[in-house]
Coordinates of C-alpha atoms and ligand atoms in Angstrom, one line a residue:
X24 CA -19.3 14.9 20.3
X25 CA -19.2 12.6 17.2
X26 CA -21.9 10.2 15.9
X27 CA -20.7 7.9 19.0
X28 CA -22.2 8.2 22.6
X29 CA -18.4 7.1 24.2
X30 CA -15.3 6.8 22.8
X31 CA -11.8 6.2 25.3
X32 CA -10.1 9.6 24.7
X33 CA -7.5 7.0 22.8
X34 CA -6.6 10.4 20.4
X35 CA -6.3 13.1 22.9
X36 CA -4.3 14.4 25.6
X37 CA -7.2 15.1 27.7
X38 CA -10.9 16.4 27.1
X39 CA -9.5 19.6 25.8
X40 CA -7.5 18.6 22.5
X41 CA -7.9 16.6 19.8
X42 CA -4.1 15.6 19.2
X43 CA -3.5 14.2 16.1
X44 CA -0.9 11.8 16.4
X45 CA -0.1 11.9 19.5
X46 CA 2.4 8.8 20.3
X47 CA 1.7 8.5 23.8
X48 CA -1.9 7.6 23.0
X49 CA -2.0 5.6 20.8
X50 CA -3.9 2.3 20.5
X51 CA -1.8 -0.1 23.1
X52 CA 0.4 2.4 24.7
X53 CA -1.3 4.3 28.4
X54 CA -4.7 3.5 26.8
X55 CA -4.0 -0.3 25.5
X56 CA -8.0 -0.9 25.4
X57 CA -6.4 -5.1 25.5
X58 CA -9.0 -7.2 25.5
X59 CA -9.8 -7.9 29.1
X60 CA -9.4 -11.6 30.3
X61 CA -11.7 -14.1 28.7
X62 CA -14.6 -13.9 30.8
X63 CA -16.4 -16.3 31.4
X64 CA -18.5 -16.9 27.7
X65 CA -16.4 -14.5 26.0
X66 CA -15.0 -15.6 22.5
X67 CA -11.0 -16.5 22.6
X68 CA -9.8 -13.6 20.3
X69 CA -8.9 -15.1 17.0
X70 CA -5.9 -15.3 15.4
X71 CA -7.0 -12.5 12.9
X72 CA -7.7 -10.5 15.8
X73 CA -4.5 -10.8 17.8
X74 CA -2.8 -10.0 14.3
X75 CA -5.0 -6.7 13.9
X76 CA -4.9 -5.2 17.2
X77 CA -1.3 -5.6 17.3
X78 CA -0.5 -4.3 14.2
X79 CA -3.2 -1.0 15.4
X80 CA -1.0 -1.0 18.6
X81 CA 2.1 -0.3 17.0
X82 CA 0.8 2.1 14.0
X83 CA 1.2 5.4 14.3
X84 CA -2.1 6.7 16.1
X85 CA -3.4 8.5 12.6
X86 CA -6.7 7.8 11.0
X87 CA -5.1 6.8 7.7
X88 CA -2.7 4.8 9.0
X89 CA -5.4 2.8 11.3
X90 CA -7.7 2.2 7.7
X91 CA -4.2 0.3 6.1
X92 CA -4.2 -2.0 8.7
X93 CA -8.5 -2.3 8.9
X94 CA -8.3 -2.1 5.1
X95 CA -5.4 -4.7 4.4
X96 CA -5.6 -7.7 2.0
X97 CA -9.1 -6.3 1.5
X98 CA -10.3 -4.9 -2.1
X99 CA -14.1 -4.4 -1.8
X100 CA -17.1 -4.5 0.9
X101 CA -17.2 -7.9 2.4
X102 CA -18.2 -9.6 5.7
X103 CA -14.7 -9.3 6.4
X104 CA -14.0 -5.8 6.4
X105 CA -17.7 -4.8 9.0
X106 CA -15.7 -7.5 11.0
X107 CA -12.7 -5.7 11.1
X108 CA -14.2 -2.0 11.5
X109 CA -16.3 -3.7 14.9
X110 CA -13.6 -4.9 15.8
X111 CA -11.8 -1.7 15.6
X112 CA -14.5 0.5 17.3
X113 CA -15.0 -2.4 20.2
X114 CA -11.2 -1.5 20.6
X115 CA -12.2 2.4 21.3
X116 CA -14.8 1.3 23.5
X117 CA -17.5 2.4 20.9
X118 CA -21.2 0.9 22.4
X119 CA -21.8 -1.9 20.4
X120 CA -25.3 -0.7 19.4
X121 CA -23.7 2.6 17.6
X122 CA -21.1 0.9 16.3
X123 CA -23.2 -2.1 14.2
X124 CA -25.1 1.4 13.9
X125 CA -22.4 2.8 12.1
X126 CA -21.8 0.2 10.1
X127 CA -25.2 -0.6 8.3
X128 CA -25.6 3.1 7.6
X129 CA -22.2 3.0 6.0
X130 CA -23.1 -0.9 4.2
X131 CA -26.9 1.0 2.6
X132 CA -24.9 4.3 2.0
X133 CA -22.9 2.1 -0.3
X134 CA -25.5 0.2 -1.6
X135 CA -27.0 3.6 -2.6
X136 CA -24.7 4.6 -3.9
X137 CA -23.5 1.4 -5.9
X138 CA -20.2 1.4 -4.5
X139 CA -18.2 -1.9 -3.9
X140 CA -14.4 -1.1 -4.6
X141 CA -12.2 0.0 -1.7
X142 CA -10.9 2.6 -4.2
X143 CA -14.5 3.9 -4.4
X144 CA -15.2 4.4 -0.8
X145 CA -12.5 4.3 1.5
X146 CA -12.3 8.8 1.7
X147 CA -16.0 8.6 2.6
X148 CA -14.9 6.3 5.1
X149 CA -12.7 8.1 6.7
X150 CA -14.7 11.1 6.5
X151 CA -17.4 9.0 8.2
X152 CA -14.7 7.7 11.0
X153 CA -13.4 11.4 11.6
X154 CA -16.5 12.9 12.1
X155 CA -17.9 10.1 14.3
X156 CA -14.9 9.8 16.2
X157 CA -14.9 13.3 16.7
X158 CA -11.5 13.8 14.9
X159 CA -12.3 16.0 12.1
X160 CA -8.9 18.4 12.9
X161 CA -6.8 14.8 13.0
X162 CA -4.1 15.4 10.3
X163 CA -4.8 13.0 7.7
X164 CA -8.3 14.5 7.4
X165 CA -7.1 18.2 7.3
X166 CA -4.6 17.1 4.9
X167 CA -6.0 14.8 3.0
X168 CA -8.7 18.1 1.9
X169 CA -5.5 21.2 2.1
X170 CA -4.5 19.1 -1.2
X171 CA -7.7 19.8 -3.1
X172 CA -8.0 23.3 -1.5
X173 CA -4.3 24.2 -3.1
X174 CA -4.7 22.2 -5.8
X175 CA -8.1 24.7 -7.0
X176 CA -6.5 27.8 -5.8
X177 CA -3.2 27.0 -8.3
X178 CA -4.3 29.7 -10.5
X179 CA -4.3 32.6 -8.8
X180 CA -1.2 31.2 -6.0
X181 CA 0.7 31.3 -9.6
X182 CA -0.5 34.3 -10.3
X183 CA -0.6 36.2 -7.3
X184 CA 2.4 34.7 -5.5
X185 CA 4.8 35.3 -8.9
X186 CA 3.9 38.5 -9.0
X187 CA 4.5 39.7 -4.9
X188 CA 8.1 37.8 -5.3
X189 CA 8.7 39.9 -9.1
X190 CA 7.4 43.2 -6.6
X191 CA 10.1 41.7 -3.5
X192 CA 13.1 41.3 -6.0
X193 CA 12.6 45.1 -7.5
X194 CA 11.9 46.4 -4.8
X195 CA 12.9 46.2 -0.6
X196 CA 11.9 49.2 0.4
X197 CA 8.6 49.0 1.2
X198 CA 8.2 52.7 0.2
X199 CA 5.4 54.4 -1.1
X200 CA 6.3 52.5 -5.5
X201 CA 6.1 49.3 -3.3
X202 CA 2.7 49.8 -1.7
X203 CA 1.1 50.7 -4.5
X204 CA 2.1 48.2 -6.8
X205 CA 0.9 45.6 -4.0
X206 CA -2.9 47.1 -4.4
X207 CA -2.7 47.1 -8.2
X208 CA -1.6 43.0 -7.7
X209 CA -4.2 42.7 -5.1
X210 CA -7.0 44.4 -7.1
X211 CA -6.2 41.9 -10.3
X212 CA -6.4 38.8 -8.6
X213 CA -10.0 39.6 -7.5
X214 CA -9.6 40.3 -4.1
X215 CA -11.6 43.8 -4.4
X216 CA -11.2 47.2 -3.3
X217 CA -12.7 46.9 0.7
X218 CA -10.3 44.2 1.4
X219 CA -7.3 45.3 -0.7
X220 CA -7.4 48.5 1.5
X221 CA -8.0 46.8 4.6
X222 CA -5.7 44.2 3.7
X223 CA -2.2 46.7 2.5
X224 CA -3.0 49.4 5.8
X225 CA -3.2 46.5 8.4
X226 CA 0.4 45.1 6.4
X227 CA 1.6 48.5 6.2
X228 CA 1.4 48.9 10.2
X229 CA 2.6 45.1 11.0
X230 CA 6.1 46.4 8.6
X231 CA 6.7 49.4 10.0
X232 CA 5.3 47.6 13.5
X233 CA 8.4 44.5 12.8
X234 CA 10.8 47.0 11.2
X235 CA 10.1 44.5 8.4
X236 CA 13.7 44.9 5.9
X237 CA 13.5 41.4 4.0
X238 CA 11.5 39.0 1.7
X239 CA 10.7 36.3 4.3
X240 CA 9.3 38.2 7.1
X241 CA 7.5 40.5 4.6
X242 CA 5.3 36.9 3.2
X243 CA 5.0 35.8 6.8
X244 CA 3.2 39.0 8.0
X245 CA 1.6 38.6 4.4
X246 CA 0.2 35.5 5.1
X247 CA -0.7 36.4 8.9
X248 CA -2.5 39.0 7.7
X249 CA -4.7 37.5 4.9
X250 CA -5.6 34.7 7.4
X251 CA -6.9 37.4 10.2
X252 CA -8.9 39.6 7.6
X253 CA -11.7 36.5 7.6
X254 CA -14.5 37.7 9.7
X255 CA -15.0 34.7 12.6
X256 CA -18.3 33.2 12.6
X257 CA -20.5 34.3 15.9
X258 CA -20.6 31.2 18.5
X259 CA -23.8 29.7 18.0
X260 CA -25.7 28.9 21.0
X261 CA -27.9 25.7 20.4
X262 CA -31.3 26.8 19.5
X263 CA -34.8 25.0 20.9
X264 CA -34.9 22.3 18.1
X265 CA -35.1 21.9 15.4
X266 CA -32.6 24.5 14.5
X267 CA -33.6 25.5 11.2
X268 CA -30.9 26.2 8.1
X269 CA -32.1 28.2 5.2
X270 CA -30.2 27.7 2.3
X271 CA -30.0 30.2 -0.5
X272 CA -28.3 30.8 -3.7
X273 CA -28.7 30.6 -7.5
X274 CA -29.0 27.9 -9.3
X275 CA -25.8 25.7 -10.1
X276 CA -23.9 27.2 -7.7
X277 CA -23.8 23.3 -6.0
X278 CA -26.2 24.5 -3.0
X279 CA -28.3 20.6 -3.5
X280 CA -25.1 19.3 -2.9
X281 CA -23.8 21.6 -0.3
X282 CA -27.4 20.6 1.2
X283 CA -26.2 16.7 1.2
X284 CA -23.1 17.5 2.8
X285 CA -24.0 19.7 5.2
X286 CA -26.9 17.0 6.1
X287 CA -24.0 14.2 6.2
X288 CA -22.0 15.8 8.3
X289 CA -24.9 16.7 10.8
X290 CA -26.1 13.2 10.9
X291 CA -22.2 11.7 11.2
X292 CA -22.1 13.9 14.1
X293 CA -25.3 12.1 15.6
X294 CA -28.0 14.6 15.0
X295 CA -31.6 13.8 13.7
X296 CA -31.8 15.7 10.5
X297 CA -33.8 16.2 8.1
X298 CA -34.6 18.1 4.9
X299 CA -37.1 20.3 2.8
X300 CA -37.2 20.5 -0.9
X301 CA -38.3 24.3 -1.0
X302 CA -37.5 24.5 -4.7
X303 CA -40.7 23.6 -6.1
X304 CA -40.6 24.9 -9.4
X305 CA -38.0 22.6 -10.6
X306 CA -39.4 19.1 -10.2
X307 CA -35.6 17.6 -11.0
X308 CA -34.5 19.7 -7.7
X309 CA -36.9 18.0 -5.7
X310 CA -36.2 14.3 -6.9
X311 CA -32.6 15.0 -7.2
X312 CA -32.4 16.3 -3.1
X313 CA -35.1 12.9 -2.4
X314 CA -31.8 11.0 -3.7
X315 CA -29.3 12.8 -2.0
X316 CA -31.5 12.8 1.3
X317 CA -31.5 9.0 1.5
X318 CA -28.3 8.3 0.8
X319 CA -27.4 10.8 3.8
X320 CA -29.8 9.1 5.8
X321 CA -31.8 12.2 6.8
X322 CA -35.5 12.5 6.2
X323 CA -37.0 14.2 3.4
X324 CA -39.7 16.3 3.4
X325 CA -41.8 17.6 0.0
X326 CA -44.9 18.3 -2.0
X327 CA -45.9 18.5 -5.1
X328 CA -44.0 20.7 -7.8
X329 CA -45.2 24.6 -7.9
X330 CA -46.4 24.2 -4.9
X331 CA -46.5 27.6 -2.4
X332 CA -42.5 27.1 -0.9
X333 CA -43.8 28.5 2.2
X334 CA -46.4 25.8 2.4
X335 CA -43.2 23.3 2.5
X336 CA -41.2 25.1 4.8
X337 CA -44.1 24.8 7.6
X338 CA -44.8 21.8 7.2
X339 CA -41.8 20.4 7.1
X340 CA -40.9 22.6 9.9
X341 CA -44.2 21.3 11.4
X342 CA -43.6 17.3 11.3
X343 CA -39.6 18.2 12.0
X344 CA -41.2 19.4 15.4
X345 CA -43.3 16.8 15.9
X346 CA -41.0 14.3 15.0
X347 CA -37.8 15.6 17.3
X348 CA -35.7 16.1 14.9
X349 CA -32.4 18.0 15.9
X350 CA -31.9 20.0 12.4
X351 CA -34.0 21.0 9.2
X352 CA -32.4 21.9 5.7
X353 CA -34.8 24.4 3.9
X354 CA -33.9 24.1 0.8
X355 CA -35.3 27.1 -1.5
X356 CA -35.6 28.3 -5.1
X357 CA -32.3 29.8 -6.9
X358 CA -33.7 31.2 -10.1
X359 CA -31.2 34.2 -10.7
X360 CA -31.5 36.4 -8.6
X361 CA -32.6 39.5 -11.1
X362 CA -36.2 37.4 -10.6
X363 CA -36.9 40.1 -8.4
X364 CA -40.1 38.0 -6.4
X365 CA -37.3 35.7 -5.3
X366 CA -36.7 37.8 -2.8
X367 CA -40.4 38.4 -2.2
X368 CA -41.2 34.2 -1.7
X369 CA -37.1 33.8 0.4
X370 CA -39.0 36.6 3.0
X371 CA -42.3 35.1 3.0
X372 CA -40.5 31.5 3.3
X373 CA -38.5 33.5 6.9
X374 CA -41.9 35.2 7.8
X375 CA -43.4 31.7 7.9
X376 CA -40.5 29.9 9.4
X377 CA -40.2 32.4 12.3
X378 CA -44.4 32.7 13.0
X379 CA -43.9 29.0 13.9
X380 CA -40.6 29.2 16.0
X381 CA -39.6 31.7 17.0
X382 CA -36.5 32.3 16.0
X383 CA -35.8 30.5 13.5
X384 CA -34.3 30.5 10.5
X385 CA -31.3 29.7 13.2
X386 CA -28.9 30.1 10.5
X387 CA -29.3 31.3 6.9
X388 CA -26.7 30.4 4.2
X389 CA -25.5 31.8 0.9
X390 CA -23.9 29.3 -1.1
X391 CA -21.7 30.7 -3.9
X392 CA -19.6 28.9 -6.4
X393 CA -15.8 30.5 -5.5
X394 CA -15.0 29.8 -9.9
X395 CA -17.4 32.6 -10.6
X396 CA -15.7 35.6 -9.6
X397 CA -16.9 38.7 -9.5
X398 CA -20.3 36.7 -9.9
X399 CA -20.2 35.6 -6.5
X400 CA -19.6 39.3 -5.4
X401 CA -22.8 40.6 -7.2
X402 CA -25.0 37.5 -6.0
X403 CA -23.6 38.1 -2.3
X404 CA -24.2 42.3 -3.0
X405 CA -28.3 41.0 -4.2
X406 CA -29.2 39.1 -1.3
X407 CA -27.5 40.7 1.0
X408 CA -29.6 43.8 0.6
X409 CA -33.0 41.1 1.4
X410 CA -31.9 38.5 3.6
X411 CA -29.4 38.3 6.9
X412 CA -27.2 36.3 5.5
X413 CA -25.4 34.5 8.4
X414 CA -22.7 32.3 6.5
X415 CA -21.4 32.0 3.2
X416 CA -20.6 28.3 2.1
X417 CA -18.2 29.0 -1.1
X418 CA -18.3 25.5 -3.5
X419 CA -15.9 24.3 -6.3
X420 CA -12.7 25.9 -4.7
X421 CA -11.3 22.4 -6.0
X422 CA -11.9 23.8 -9.3
X423 CA -10.3 26.4 -10.6
X424 CA -11.2 28.9 -8.4
X425 CA -11.0 32.6 -8.3
X426 CA -8.7 33.1 -4.6
X427 CA -9.1 36.6 -4.5
X428 CA -13.1 36.5 -4.3
X429 CA -12.9 34.5 -1.5
X430 CA -11.1 37.3 -0.1
X431 CA -14.0 39.9 -1.4
X432 CA -17.1 37.9 -0.9
X433 CA -16.5 37.5 3.0
X434 CA -14.8 40.6 3.7
X435 CA -16.9 43.3 1.7
X436 CA -20.6 42.1 3.1
X437 CA -17.8 40.9 6.6
X438 CA -20.2 37.4 6.3
X439 CA -18.2 34.7 7.7
X440 CA -17.1 31.8 5.2
X441 CA -18.0 28.4 7.0
X442 CA -17.6 25.4 4.7
X443 CA -15.7 24.8 1.6
X444 CA -16.7 22.6 -1.0
X445 CA -13.7 21.0 -2.6
X446 CA -15.5 18.1 -5.1
X447 CA -19.0 16.4 -5.8
X448 CA -18.5 13.8 -2.7
X449 CA -20.2 13.8 0.8
X450 CA -16.6 14.3 1.5
X451 CA -15.6 16.9 0.3
X452 CA -16.1 19.8 2.4
X453 CA -14.7 21.0 5.2
X454 CA -14.7 24.1 7.9
X455 CA -12.8 27.2 6.1
X456 CA -10.2 28.4 8.2
X457 CA -8.1 31.5 6.9
X458 CA -5.2 30.2 7.7
X459 CA -4.9 27.0 5.6
X460 CA -6.7 29.5 3.2
X461 CA -3.8 32.2 3.1
X462 CA -1.2 29.4 3.3
X463 CA -2.9 27.6 0.3
X464 CA -3.2 31.0 -1.7
X465 CA 0.1 32.3 -0.9
X466 CA 2.9 29.9 -2.0
X467 CA 5.6 32.2 -1.2
Ligands
GTP11 N1 -16.1 20.1 -8.2 C1 -16.8 20.2 -7.6 N2 -17.8 20.4 -7.9 C2 -19.3 20.3 -7.2 C3 -19.1 21.5 -6.0 N3 -20.5 21.0 -5.7 C4 -21.1 21.4 -6.3 N4 -20.7 20.7 -7.5 C5 -21.1 19.7 -9.0 O1 -21.7 21.5 -9.2 C6 -23.0 20.5 -9.8 C7 -24.2 21.9 -8.9 O2 -24.3 20.9 -8.4 P1 -25.9 21.5 -7.8 O3 -25.5 20.7 -6.2 O4 -26.7 20.6 -8.1 O5 -26.1 23.0 -7.5 P2 -27.6 23.4 -7.7 O6 -27.1 25.1 -7.2 O7 -28.3 22.8 -6.6 O8 -28.3 23.8 -8.7 P3 -29.4 23.5 -9.4 O9 -30.0 22.5 -9.1 O10 -29.1 24.0 -10.7 O11 -30.6 24.4 -8.7 C8 -23.4 19.7 -9.8 O12 -22.2 18.9 -10.9 C9 -21.9 18.9 -8.4 O13 -21.8 18.1 -8.3 C10 -17.7 20.9 -5.5 O14 -17.3 21.7 -4.4 N5 -16.4 20.9 -6.2

């Protein structure tokens, strides 16, 4: 369930699935929340409301299309925009107090970011509505970020797809020479030895089983087997709150930004979120985290610079428990991983958290920069030696990402990639999908 405790099932054929672009449930067909008879004291609809409702009812049931209507003729944040947003949410049967809170949250964020113009905030507004209405898989939301993923993988895509195409033109026998050449192409694309071996074994079986003898079929099998390589995140049982998420990773990979994005997401999904500044070695990191926490509506806990990180974690958890938080993100120092005491420090933080709240940290997330190629692999190796890593978040996949390393990192240690970063803004975070990735990487 998203931010709102109740919305009309206007976007779903039934509770089981979100059905993006489902015609028969478009606003105004079967589920037309047409304004009821004007109850005693209820205001007559203003002409703009009648027009807007009609436009929404006739529009395709897609977030971006509805947003076009809400924003029609509006160039910047204004009382008119808030009125229209409230009208849309009201017609989705969102409880008035929750709709007002959503809008106020967004206005506070605009003030914080000093955003004024629609082009500055439209993407964030769409992202917030997608999360709040539990519509992240709605078609537009997917395509908005898929385009960024594809452009980030352009370099790897060109290299890999071009070479596979050439190989398929030269050799359609799928004989030993073919597989040796393909192995070389994958290794050269940073896929890593273990992932390459596994992928080739599976692909050879599929080619044999399906009697594949043409390029098109081979390309389909290649995409399917690449998508299937990625370990799936274990089904998480919601722990006794607060869920404690320990964030680890070296400096500069995008950890602070990722914590902010994850906190924003959790908040937009209706959780009460706190962020703890466990990287006490850099005053700048504490300040940056405080600014982001405020912007995304999360609580924030920090102590003086150079305080013991474990005491920050302990006290933050104590406060989160006392004040009924649902989720606590604990940032940690990211000094280059060669600095051995960093691992000792992380182990101490884990011990302190577990003592205070058995089972904590419930999730340990390693943040890696997808543009650093083999470095990301060596960082995973180092952290995995000392920490039980539950998830990987790969950032900067909108940059010149080394797409092959994405496969290697996840497969080498069997750690699922749960989210990918596709930009610096809060809405540039997407749940990782092996299928999307294979599609974006193998433009075959
Ligand atoms: N293009 C792009 N930039 C990103 C992404 N994630 C983070 N960044 C940028 O990368 C830079 C480093 O991000 P931080 O979140 O400060 O990284 P950090 O790991 O906390 O680094 P330190 O603060 O040095 O510990 C910032 O300029 C971010 O805006 C992403 O997914 N895409």
